[in-house]
């Protein structure tokens, strides 16, 4: 069965401890830890204790590569990625998710493919490079990433497919999945309506082929993880947050053939 995890980013502005608790109570198979401003997300021993107490395993670690996380663990992106891989090893997670380098990170970008490949070889962890989206101003779209928003332009062993990002980029998600091929290791399951921003809607509430992709994964022997990465920051109550996260889990399992 394809495991369905919950990204700790899905409970923001709550902390990772809320994600572990909700994942356990709702029946998720694990969590993906987004390493960012939440102190717990940066503390690997504390995450390990949280995982043991809750009985919820860590399926993946998302390296701190957002604009707002450029100094977490280190100002050097190479060090941050290495530490993310070490965290995954310590937590028993098989996957690290990472974004392509920003355009201004020239040295990092030049060595990025070799860095990713080398870390995979030495650690046994899949470093899955994620598709991104451009900044849009009217009809003009500008990529902040080098060489592009599409990691298949470079070619890596493993990929993360994010459906909120395909929506914002106006990219055909199924075609991108086909280009990723057997390298598709990790899916961020969310939805979008094509607005030029990262919406991260509950799957089924936008126009992305969320159900079709899930069925495709089930039919083609996908061996990675599907992780719900939605936004609940506008939830007015804990109940509303839990309802949205529960709805996303039911959607995923229904279309993955697990119900």
PDB file of C-alpha atoms in Angstrom:
ATOM      1  CA  UNK A   1       0.000   0.000   0.000  1.00  0.00           C
ATOM      2  CA  UNK A   2       1.185   3.517  -0.781  1.00  0.00           C
ATOM      3  CA  UNK A   3       1.750   5.346   2.525  1.00  0.00           C
ATOM      4  CA  UNK A   4      -0.056   8.647   3.029  1.00  0.00           C
ATOM      5  CA  UNK A   5       1.727  11.149   5.240  1.00  0.00           C
ATOM      6  CA  UNK A   6       0.945  14.586   6.615  1.00  0.00           C
ATOM      7  CA  UNK A   7       3.331  17.494   6.134  1.00  0.00           C
ATOM      8  CA  UNK A   8       3.927  19.397   9.343  1.00  0.00           C
ATOM      9  CA  UNK A   9       3.502  22.522   7.189  1.00  0.00           C
ATOM     10  CA  UNK A  10      -0.189  21.614   6.932  1.00  0.00           C
ATOM     11  CA  UNK A  11      -0.840  22.735  10.516  1.00  0.00           C
ATOM     12  CA  UNK A  12       0.964  26.100  10.376  1.00  0.00           C
ATOM     13  CA  UNK A  13       0.866  28.323  12.431  1.00  0.00           C
ATOM     14  CA  UNK A  14       0.665  25.396  14.847  1.00  0.00           C
ATOM     15  CA  UNK A  15       3.864  23.465  15.508  1.00  0.00           C
ATOM     16  CA  UNK A  16       5.047  20.047  14.399  1.00  0.00           C
ATOM     17  CA  UNK A  17       3.718  18.550  17.624  1.00  0.00           C
ATOM     18  CA  UNK A  18       0.182  19.315  16.402  1.00  0.00           C
ATOM     19  CA  UNK A  19       0.954  17.537  13.125  1.00  0.00           C
ATOM     20  CA  UNK A  20       2.169  14.420  14.941  1.00  0.00           C
ATOM     21  CA  UNK A  21      -0.945  14.434  17.130  1.00  0.00           C
ATOM     22  CA  UNK A  22      -3.367  14.910  14.215  1.00  0.00           C
ATOM     23  CA  UNK A  23      -1.573  12.352  12.067  1.00  0.00           C
ATOM     24  CA  UNK A  24      -1.908   9.816  14.859  1.00  0.00           C
ATOM     25  CA  UNK A  25      -5.541  10.523  15.685  1.00  0.00           C
ATOM     26  CA  UNK A  26      -6.700  10.632  12.053  1.00  0.00           C
ATOM     27  CA  UNK A  27      -4.823   7.534  10.945  1.00  0.00           C
ATOM     28  CA  UNK A  28      -2.068   8.908   8.721  1.00  0.00           C
ATOM     29  CA  UNK A  29       0.874   6.615   8.017  1.00  0.00           C
ATOM     30  CA  UNK A  30       3.451   9.189   9.075  1.00  0.00           C
ATOM     31  CA  UNK A  31       4.591  12.783   8.728  1.00  0.00           C
ATOM     32  CA  UNK A  32       6.922  14.831   6.578  1.00  0.00           C
ATOM     33  CA  UNK A  33       8.850  17.302   8.717  1.00  0.00           C
ATOM     34  CA  UNK A  34       9.141  20.753   7.160  1.00  0.00           C
ATOM     35  CA  UNK A  35      12.287  22.248   8.678  1.00  0.00           C
ATOM     36  CA  UNK A  36      11.577  25.929   9.243  1.00  0.00           C
ATOM     37  CA  UNK A  37      10.957  28.529  11.968  1.00  0.00           C
ATOM     38  CA  UNK A  38       9.198  26.059  14.296  1.00  0.00           C
ATOM     39  CA  UNK A  39      11.943  25.184  16.831  1.00  0.00           C
ATOM     40  CA  UNK A  40      10.736  21.577  17.098  1.00  0.00           C
ATOM     41  CA  UNK A  41      11.233  21.079  13.357  1.00  0.00           C
ATOM     42  CA  UNK A  42      14.935  21.965  13.757  1.00  0.00           C
ATOM     43  CA  UNK A  43      15.564  19.697  16.765  1.00  0.00           C
ATOM     44  CA  UNK A  44      16.200  16.168  15.514  1.00  0.00           C
ATOM     45  CA  UNK A  45      16.389  14.443  18.946  1.00  0.00           C
ATOM     46  CA  UNK A  46      13.130  16.147  19.966  1.00  0.00           C
ATOM     47  CA  UNK A  47      11.486  15.017  16.726  1.00  0.00           C
ATOM     48  CA  UNK A  48      12.620  11.469  17.397  1.00  0.00           C
ATOM     49  CA  UNK A  49      11.065  11.601  20.884  1.00  0.00           C
ATOM     50  CA  UNK A  50       7.855  13.058  19.444  1.00  0.00           C
ATOM     51  CA  UNK A  51       7.712  10.267  16.871  1.00  0.00           C
ATOM     52  CA  UNK A  52       8.216   7.580  19.517  1.00  0.00           C
ATOM     53  CA  UNK A  53       5.617   9.047  21.885  1.00  0.00           C
ATOM     54  CA  UNK A  54       2.981   9.452  19.191  1.00  0.00           C
ATOM     55  CA  UNK A  55       3.747   6.227  17.353  1.00  0.00           C
ATOM     56  CA  UNK A  56       3.869   8.239  14.105  1.00  0.00           C
ATOM     57  CA  UNK A  57       6.957   7.637  11.939  1.00  0.00           C
ATOM     58  CA  UNK A  58       8.771  10.317   9.956  1.00  0.00           C
ATOM     59  CA  UNK A  59       8.438   9.510   6.260  1.00  0.00           C
ATOM     60  CA  UNK A  60      10.435  12.450   4.915  1.00  0.00           C
ATOM     61  CA  UNK A  61      12.400  15.543   5.874  1.00  0.00           C
ATOM     62  CA  UNK A  62      11.923  18.741   3.877  1.00  0.00           C
ATOM     63  CA  UNK A  63      15.242  20.574   3.807  1.00  0.00           C
ATOM     64  CA  UNK A  64      15.173  24.253   4.880  1.00  0.00           C
ATOM     65  CA  UNK A  65      15.338  25.858   1.433  1.00  0.00           C
ATOM     66  CA  UNK A  66      12.519  28.420   1.519  1.00  0.00           C
ATOM     67  CA  UNK A  67      13.332  32.116   1.383  1.00  0.00           C
ATOM     68  CA  UNK A  68      12.411  32.405   5.063  1.00  0.00           C
ATOM     69  CA  UNK A  69      14.659  29.507   6.115  1.00  0.00           C
ATOM     70  CA  UNK A  70      17.952  30.611   4.578  1.00  0.00           C
ATOM     71  CA  UNK A  71      19.770  30.773   7.914  1.00  0.00           C
ATOM     72  CA  UNK A  72      18.276  27.763   9.674  1.00  0.00           C
ATOM     73  CA  UNK A  73      21.051  25.294  10.613  1.00  0.00           C
ATOM     74  CA  UNK A  74      23.512  27.273   8.436  1.00  0.00           C
ATOM     75  CA  UNK A  75      23.624  30.134   5.908  1.00  0.00           C
ATOM     76  CA  UNK A  76      25.337  27.667   3.550  1.00  0.00           C
ATOM     77  CA  UNK A  77      22.752  25.716   1.476  1.00  0.00           C
ATOM     78  CA  UNK A  78      25.167  22.809   1.059  1.00  0.00           C
ATOM     79  CA  UNK A  79      25.405  22.430   4.832  1.00  0.00           C
ATOM     80  CA  UNK A  80      21.623  22.693   5.189  1.00  0.00           C
ATOM     81  CA  UNK A  81      21.043  19.909   2.679  1.00  0.00           C
ATOM     82  CA  UNK A  82      23.683  17.691   4.274  1.00  0.00           C
ATOM     83  CA  UNK A  83      22.079  18.209   7.674  1.00  0.00           C
ATOM     84  CA  UNK A  84      18.657  17.369   6.254  1.00  0.00           C
ATOM     85  CA  UNK A  85      20.039  14.067   4.984  1.00  0.00           C
ATOM     86  CA  UNK A  86      21.632  13.370   8.362  1.00  0.00           C
ATOM     87  CA  UNK A  87      18.305  14.181  10.045  1.00  0.00           C
ATOM     88  CA  UNK A  88      16.514  11.731   7.764  1.00  0.00           C
ATOM     89  CA  UNK A  89      19.032   9.035   8.675  1.00  0.00           C
ATOM     90  CA  UNK A  90      18.605   9.713  12.386  1.00  0.00           C
ATOM     91  CA  UNK A  91      14.796   9.707  12.105  1.00  0.00           C
ATOM     92  CA  UNK A  92      14.559   6.630   9.900  1.00  0.00           C
ATOM     93  CA  UNK A  93      13.021   8.604   7.026  1.00  0.00           C
ATOM     94  CA  UNK A  94      13.790   7.301   3.516  1.00  0.00           C
ATOM     95  CA  UNK A  95      13.390  10.636   1.709  1.00  0.00           C
ATOM     96  CA  UNK A  96      14.619  14.227   1.779  1.00  0.00           C
ATOM     97  CA  UNK A  97      12.715  16.840  -0.219  1.00  0.00           C
ATOM     98  CA  UNK A  98      14.684  19.780  -1.606  1.00  0.00           C
ATOM     99  CA  UNK A  99      13.972  22.708  -3.938  1.00  0.00           C
ATOM    100  CA  UNK A 100      16.210  23.583  -6.884  1.00  0.00           C
ATOM    101  CA  UNK A 101      18.753  26.322  -6.121  1.00  0.00           C
ATOM    102  CA  UNK A 102      17.758  29.965  -6.329  1.00  0.00           C
ATOM    103  CA  UNK A 103      19.206  31.888  -9.263  1.00  0.00           C
ATOM    104  CA  UNK A 104      21.521  33.914  -7.035  1.00  0.00           C
ATOM    105  CA  UNK A 105      23.031  30.778  -5.447  1.00  0.00           C
ATOM    106  CA  UNK A 106      25.472  30.337  -8.325  1.00  0.00           C
ATOM    107  CA  UNK A 107      28.085  28.191  -6.649  1.00  0.00           C
ATOM    108  CA  UNK A 108      25.463  25.968  -5.045  1.00  0.00           C
ATOM    109  CA  UNK A 109      23.626  25.662  -8.361  1.00  0.00           C
ATOM    110  CA  UNK A 110      26.748  24.672 -10.279  1.00  0.00           C
ATOM    111  CA  UNK A 111      27.446  21.771  -7.941  1.00  0.00           C
ATOM    112  CA  UNK A 112      23.857  20.909  -7.036  1.00  0.00           C
ATOM    113  CA  UNK A 113      23.361  17.833  -9.248  1.00  0.00           C
ATOM    114  CA  UNK A 114      26.642  16.283  -8.100  1.00  0.00           C
ATOM    115  CA  UNK A 115      25.875  17.149  -4.466  1.00  0.00           C
ATOM    116  CA  UNK A 116      22.464  15.474  -4.624  1.00  0.00           C
ATOM    117  CA  UNK A 117      23.873  12.402  -6.359  1.00  0.00           C
ATOM    118  CA  UNK A 118      26.752  12.109  -3.917  1.00  0.00           C
ATOM    119  CA  UNK A 119      24.519  12.409  -0.864  1.00  0.00           C
ATOM    120  CA  UNK A 120      22.250   9.684  -2.200  1.00  0.00           C
ATOM    121  CA  UNK A 121      25.198   7.389  -2.839  1.00  0.00           C
ATOM    122  CA  UNK A 122      26.737   7.812   0.609  1.00  0.00           C
ATOM    123  CA  UNK A 123      23.561   7.921   2.706  1.00  0.00           C
ATOM    124  CA  UNK A 124      21.048   5.613   1.029  1.00  0.00           C
ATOM    125  CA  UNK A 125      18.495   8.438   1.349  1.00  0.00           C
ATOM    126  CA  UNK A 126      16.492   9.507  -1.709  1.00  0.00           C
ATOM    127  CA  UNK A 127      17.009  13.248  -2.260  1.00  0.00           C
ATOM    128  CA  UNK A 128      13.884  14.130  -4.248  1.00  0.00           C
ATOM    129  CA  UNK A 129      14.118  17.466  -6.095  1.00  0.00           C
ATOM    130  CA  UNK A 130      10.800  19.332  -6.244  1.00  0.00           C
ATOM    131  CA  UNK A 131       9.097  21.171  -9.106  1.00  0.00           C
ATOM    132  CA  UNK A 132       8.529  24.863  -8.421  1.00  0.00           C
ATOM    133  CA  UNK A 133       6.593  27.779  -9.955  1.00  0.00           C
ATOM    134  CA  UNK A 134       7.459  31.218 -11.358  1.00  0.00           C
ATOM    135  CA  UNK A 135       6.640  34.645 -10.018  1.00  0.00           C
ATOM    136  CA  UNK A 136       3.947  36.176 -12.234  1.00  0.00           C
ATOM    137  CA  UNK A 137       3.303  39.852 -12.891  1.00  0.00           C
ATOM    138  CA  UNK A 138       0.496  40.038 -15.409  1.00  0.00           C
ATOM    139  CA  UNK A 139       1.587  38.182 -18.528  1.00  0.00           C
ATOM    140  CA  UNK A 140       5.220  38.076 -17.418  1.00  0.00           C
ATOM    141  CA  UNK A 141       6.545  34.992 -15.602  1.00  0.00           C
ATOM    142  CA  UNK A 142      10.014  35.037 -14.009  1.00  0.00           C
ATOM    143  CA  UNK A 143      11.711  32.005 -12.480  1.00  0.00           C
ATOM    144  CA  UNK A 144      13.648  32.437  -9.257  1.00  0.00           C
ATOM    145  CA  UNK A 145      15.308  29.043  -9.741  1.00  0.00           C
ATOM    146  CA  UNK A 146      18.401  27.824 -11.570  1.00  0.00           C
ATOM    147  CA  UNK A 147      18.253  26.504 -14.190  1.00  0.00           C
ATOM    148  CA  UNK A 148      14.420  26.411 -14.115  1.00  0.00           C
ATOM    149  CA  UNK A 149      11.337  25.496 -12.106  1.00  0.00           C
ATOM    150  CA  UNK A 150      11.367  21.997 -13.664  1.00  0.00           C
ATOM    151  CA  UNK A 151      13.937  19.632 -12.106  1.00  0.00           C
ATOM    152  CA  UNK A 152      13.655  17.258 -15.070  1.00  0.00           C
ATOM    153  CA  UNK A 153      15.459  19.915 -17.121  1.00  0.00           C
ATOM    154  CA  UNK A 154      18.605  18.861 -15.249  1.00  0.00           C
ATOM    155  CA  UNK A 155      17.815  15.230 -14.603  1.00  0.00           C
ATOM    156  CA  UNK A 156      18.005  13.736 -11.114  1.00  0.00           C
ATOM    157  CA  UNK A 157      17.565  10.238  -9.779  1.00  0.00           C
ATOM    158  CA  UNK A 158      14.554  11.169  -7.630  1.00  0.00           C
ATOM    159  CA  UNK A 159      11.827  13.804  -7.794  1.00  0.00           C
ATOM    160  CA  UNK A 160       9.041  15.337  -5.729  1.00  0.00           C
ATOM    161  CA  UNK A 161       5.876  16.299  -7.619  1.00  0.00           C
ATOM    162  CA  UNK A 162       3.902  19.125  -5.984  1.00  0.00           C
ATOM    163  CA  UNK A 163       0.402  19.664  -7.383  1.00  0.00           C
ATOM    164  CA  UNK A 164      -0.068  23.104  -5.869  1.00  0.00           C
ATOM    165  CA  UNK A 165       3.107  24.147  -7.683  1.00  0.00           C
ATOM    166  CA  UNK A 166       1.944  22.714 -11.025  1.00  0.00           C
ATOM    167  CA  UNK A 167      -1.235  24.761 -10.603  1.00  0.00           C
ATOM    168  CA  UNK A 168       0.630  28.019  -9.946  1.00  0.00           C
ATOM    169  CA  UNK A 169       3.021  27.289 -12.820  1.00  0.00           C
ATOM    170  CA  UNK A 170       0.230  26.334 -15.256  1.00  0.00           C
ATOM    171  CA  UNK A 171       2.060  23.056 -15.868  1.00  0.00           C
ATOM    172  CA  UNK A 172       0.366  19.792 -16.884  1.00  0.00           C
ATOM    173  CA  UNK A 173       0.857  17.664 -13.760  1.00  0.00           C
ATOM    174  CA  UNK A 174       0.345  14.354 -15.534  1.00  0.00           C
ATOM    175  CA  UNK A 175       2.848  15.259 -18.244  1.00  0.00           C
ATOM    176  CA  UNK A 176       5.372  16.263 -15.579  1.00  0.00           C
ATOM    177  CA  UNK A 177       4.793  12.975 -13.753  1.00  0.00           C
ATOM    178  CA  UNK A 178       5.479  11.170 -17.026  1.00  0.00           C
ATOM    179  CA  UNK A 179       8.761  13.065 -17.470  1.00  0.00           C
ATOM    180  CA  UNK A 180       9.760  12.180 -13.930  1.00  0.00           C
ATOM    181  CA  UNK A 181       8.987   8.561 -14.746  1.00  0.00           C
ATOM    182  CA  UNK A 182      10.388   5.959 -12.383  1.00  0.00           C
ATOM    183  CA  UNK A 183      12.294   8.746 -10.608  1.00  0.00           C
ATOM    184  CA  UNK A 184       9.067  10.040  -9.054  1.00  0.00           C
ATOM    185  CA  UNK A 185       9.607   9.242  -5.400  1.00  0.00           C
ATOM    186  CA  UNK A 186       7.452  11.677  -3.463  1.00  0.00           C
ATOM    187  CA  UNK A 187       4.157  13.514  -4.067  1.00  0.00           C
ATOM    188  CA  UNK A 188       2.892  16.623  -2.308  1.00  0.00           C
ATOM    189  CA  UNK A 189      -0.852  16.151  -2.622  1.00  0.00           C
ATOM    190  CA  UNK A 190      -2.702  19.460  -2.697  1.00  0.00           C
ATOM    191  CA  UNK A 191      -4.811  21.421  -5.157  1.00  0.00           C
ATOM    192  CA  UNK A 192      -4.968  24.821  -6.805  1.00  0.00           C
ATOM    193  CA  UNK A 193      -7.082  26.922  -9.105  1.00  0.00           C
ATOM    194  CA  UNK A 194      -4.368  28.336 -11.331  1.00  0.00           C
ATOM    195  CA  UNK A 195      -3.821  31.525  -9.340  1.00  0.00           C
ATOM    196  CA  UNK A 196      -0.220  32.782  -9.420  1.00  0.00           C
ATOM    197  CA  UNK A 197       0.483  31.678  -5.863  1.00  0.00           C
ATOM    198  CA  UNK A 198       0.993  28.552  -3.812  1.00  0.00           C
ATOM    199  CA  UNK A 199      -2.601  27.799  -2.758  1.00  0.00           C
ATOM    200  CA  UNK A 200      -2.227  24.314  -1.233  1.00  0.00           C
ATOM    201  CA  UNK A 201      -5.961  23.590  -1.229  1.00  0.00           C
ATOM    202  CA  UNK A 202      -7.508  20.374   0.023  1.00  0.00           C
ATOM    203  CA  UNK A 203      -7.312  17.920  -2.912  1.00  0.00           C
ATOM    204  CA  UNK A 204     -10.540  17.947  -4.900  1.00  0.00           C
ATOM    205  CA  UNK A 205     -11.220  21.626  -4.222  1.00  0.00           C
ATOM    206  CA  UNK A 206      -9.286  22.952  -7.222  1.00  0.00           C
ATOM    207  CA  UNK A 207      -8.647  22.006 -10.827  1.00  0.00           C
ATOM    208  CA  UNK A 208      -5.564  19.822 -10.560  1.00  0.00           C
ATOM    209  CA  UNK A 209      -5.737  16.111 -11.553  1.00  0.00           C
ATOM    210  CA  UNK A 210      -5.313  14.940  -7.953  1.00  0.00           C
ATOM    211  CA  UNK A 211      -7.598  11.923  -8.273  1.00  0.00           C
ATOM    212  CA  UNK A 212      -6.179  10.954 -11.661  1.00  0.00           C
ATOM    213  CA  UNK A 213      -2.607  11.131 -10.373  1.00  0.00           C
ATOM    214  CA  UNK A 214      -3.430   9.014  -7.323  1.00  0.00           C
ATOM    215  CA  UNK A 215      -5.050   6.366  -9.515  1.00  0.00           C
ATOM    216  CA  UNK A 216      -2.031   6.461 -11.813  1.00  0.00           C
ATOM    217  CA  UNK A 217       0.309   5.901  -8.868  1.00  0.00           C
ATOM    218  CA  UNK A 218      -1.721   2.932  -7.661  1.00  0.00           C
ATOM    219  CA  UNK A 219      -1.875   1.401 -11.126  1.00  0.00           C
ATOM    220  CA  UNK A 220       1.820   1.759 -11.917  1.00  0.00           C
ATOM    221  CA  UNK A 221       3.352   0.313  -8.752  1.00  0.00           C
ATOM    222  CA  UNK A 222       4.553   3.588  -7.211  1.00  0.00           C
ATOM    223  CA  UNK A 223       6.906   2.785  -4.316  1.00  0.00           C
ATOM    224  CA  UNK A 224       7.284   6.240  -2.767  1.00  0.00           C
ATOM    225  CA  UNK A 225       5.118   8.321  -0.436  1.00  0.00           C
ATOM    226  CA  UNK A 226       2.131  10.591  -0.924  1.00  0.00           C
ATOM    227  CA  UNK A 227       2.144  13.475   1.554  1.00  0.00           C
ATOM    228  CA  UNK A 228      -0.772  15.821   2.148  1.00  0.00           C
ATOM    229  CA  UNK A 229       0.589  19.366   2.123  1.00  0.00           C
ATOM    230  CA  UNK A 230      -2.375  21.714   2.447  1.00  0.00           C
ATOM    231  CA  UNK A 231      -2.819  25.136   4.007  1.00  0.00           C
ATOM    232  CA  UNK A 232      -5.004  25.377   7.115  1.00  0.00           C
ATOM    233  CA  UNK A 233      -3.771  28.783   8.236  1.00  0.00           C
ATOM    234  CA  UNK A 234      -7.259  30.234   7.745  1.00  0.00           C
ATOM    235  CA  UNK A 235      -8.903  27.584   9.911  1.00  0.00           C
ATOM    236  CA  UNK A 236     -10.796  29.371  12.659  1.00  0.00           C
ATOM    237  CA  UNK A 237     -10.873  26.406  15.015  1.00  0.00           C
ATOM    238  CA  UNK A 238      -8.916  23.255  15.722  1.00  0.00           C
ATOM    239  CA  UNK A 239     -11.957  21.294  14.572  1.00  0.00           C
ATOM    240  CA  UNK A 240     -11.944  22.996  11.172  1.00  0.00           C
ATOM    241  CA  UNK A 241      -8.232  22.260  10.767  1.00  0.00           C
ATOM    242  CA  UNK A 242      -8.749  18.607  11.672  1.00  0.00           C
ATOM    243  CA  UNK A 243     -11.740  18.342   9.324  1.00  0.00           C
ATOM    244  CA  UNK A 244      -9.713  19.617   6.350  1.00  0.00           C
ATOM    245  CA  UNK A 245      -6.763  17.358   7.133  1.00  0.00           C
ATOM    246  CA  UNK A 246      -9.104  14.402   7.573  1.00  0.00           C
ATOM    247  CA  UNK A 247     -10.860  15.171   4.267  1.00  0.00           C
ATOM    248  CA  UNK A 248      -7.498  15.211   2.482  1.00  0.00           C
ATOM    249  CA  UNK A 249      -6.605  11.802   3.931  1.00  0.00           C
ATOM    250  CA  UNK A 250      -9.919  10.293   2.852  1.00  0.00           C
ATOM    251  CA  UNK A 251      -9.462  11.704  -0.653  1.00  0.00           C
ATOM    252  CA  UNK A 252      -5.965  10.263  -0.944  1.00  0.00           C
ATOM    253  CA  UNK A 253      -6.845   6.809   0.304  1.00  0.00           C
ATOM    254  CA  UNK A 254     -10.006   6.618  -1.797  1.00  0.00           C
ATOM    255  CA  UNK A 255      -8.166   7.347  -5.045  1.00  0.00           C
ATOM    256  CA  UNK A 256      -5.121   5.286  -4.121  1.00  0.00           C
ATOM    257  CA  UNK A 257      -7.434   2.312  -3.750  1.00  0.00           C
ATOM    258  CA  UNK A 258      -6.970   1.949  -0.009  1.00  0.00           C
ATOM    259  CA  UNK A 259     -10.665   2.237   0.902  1.00  0.00           C
TER     260      UNK A 259
END
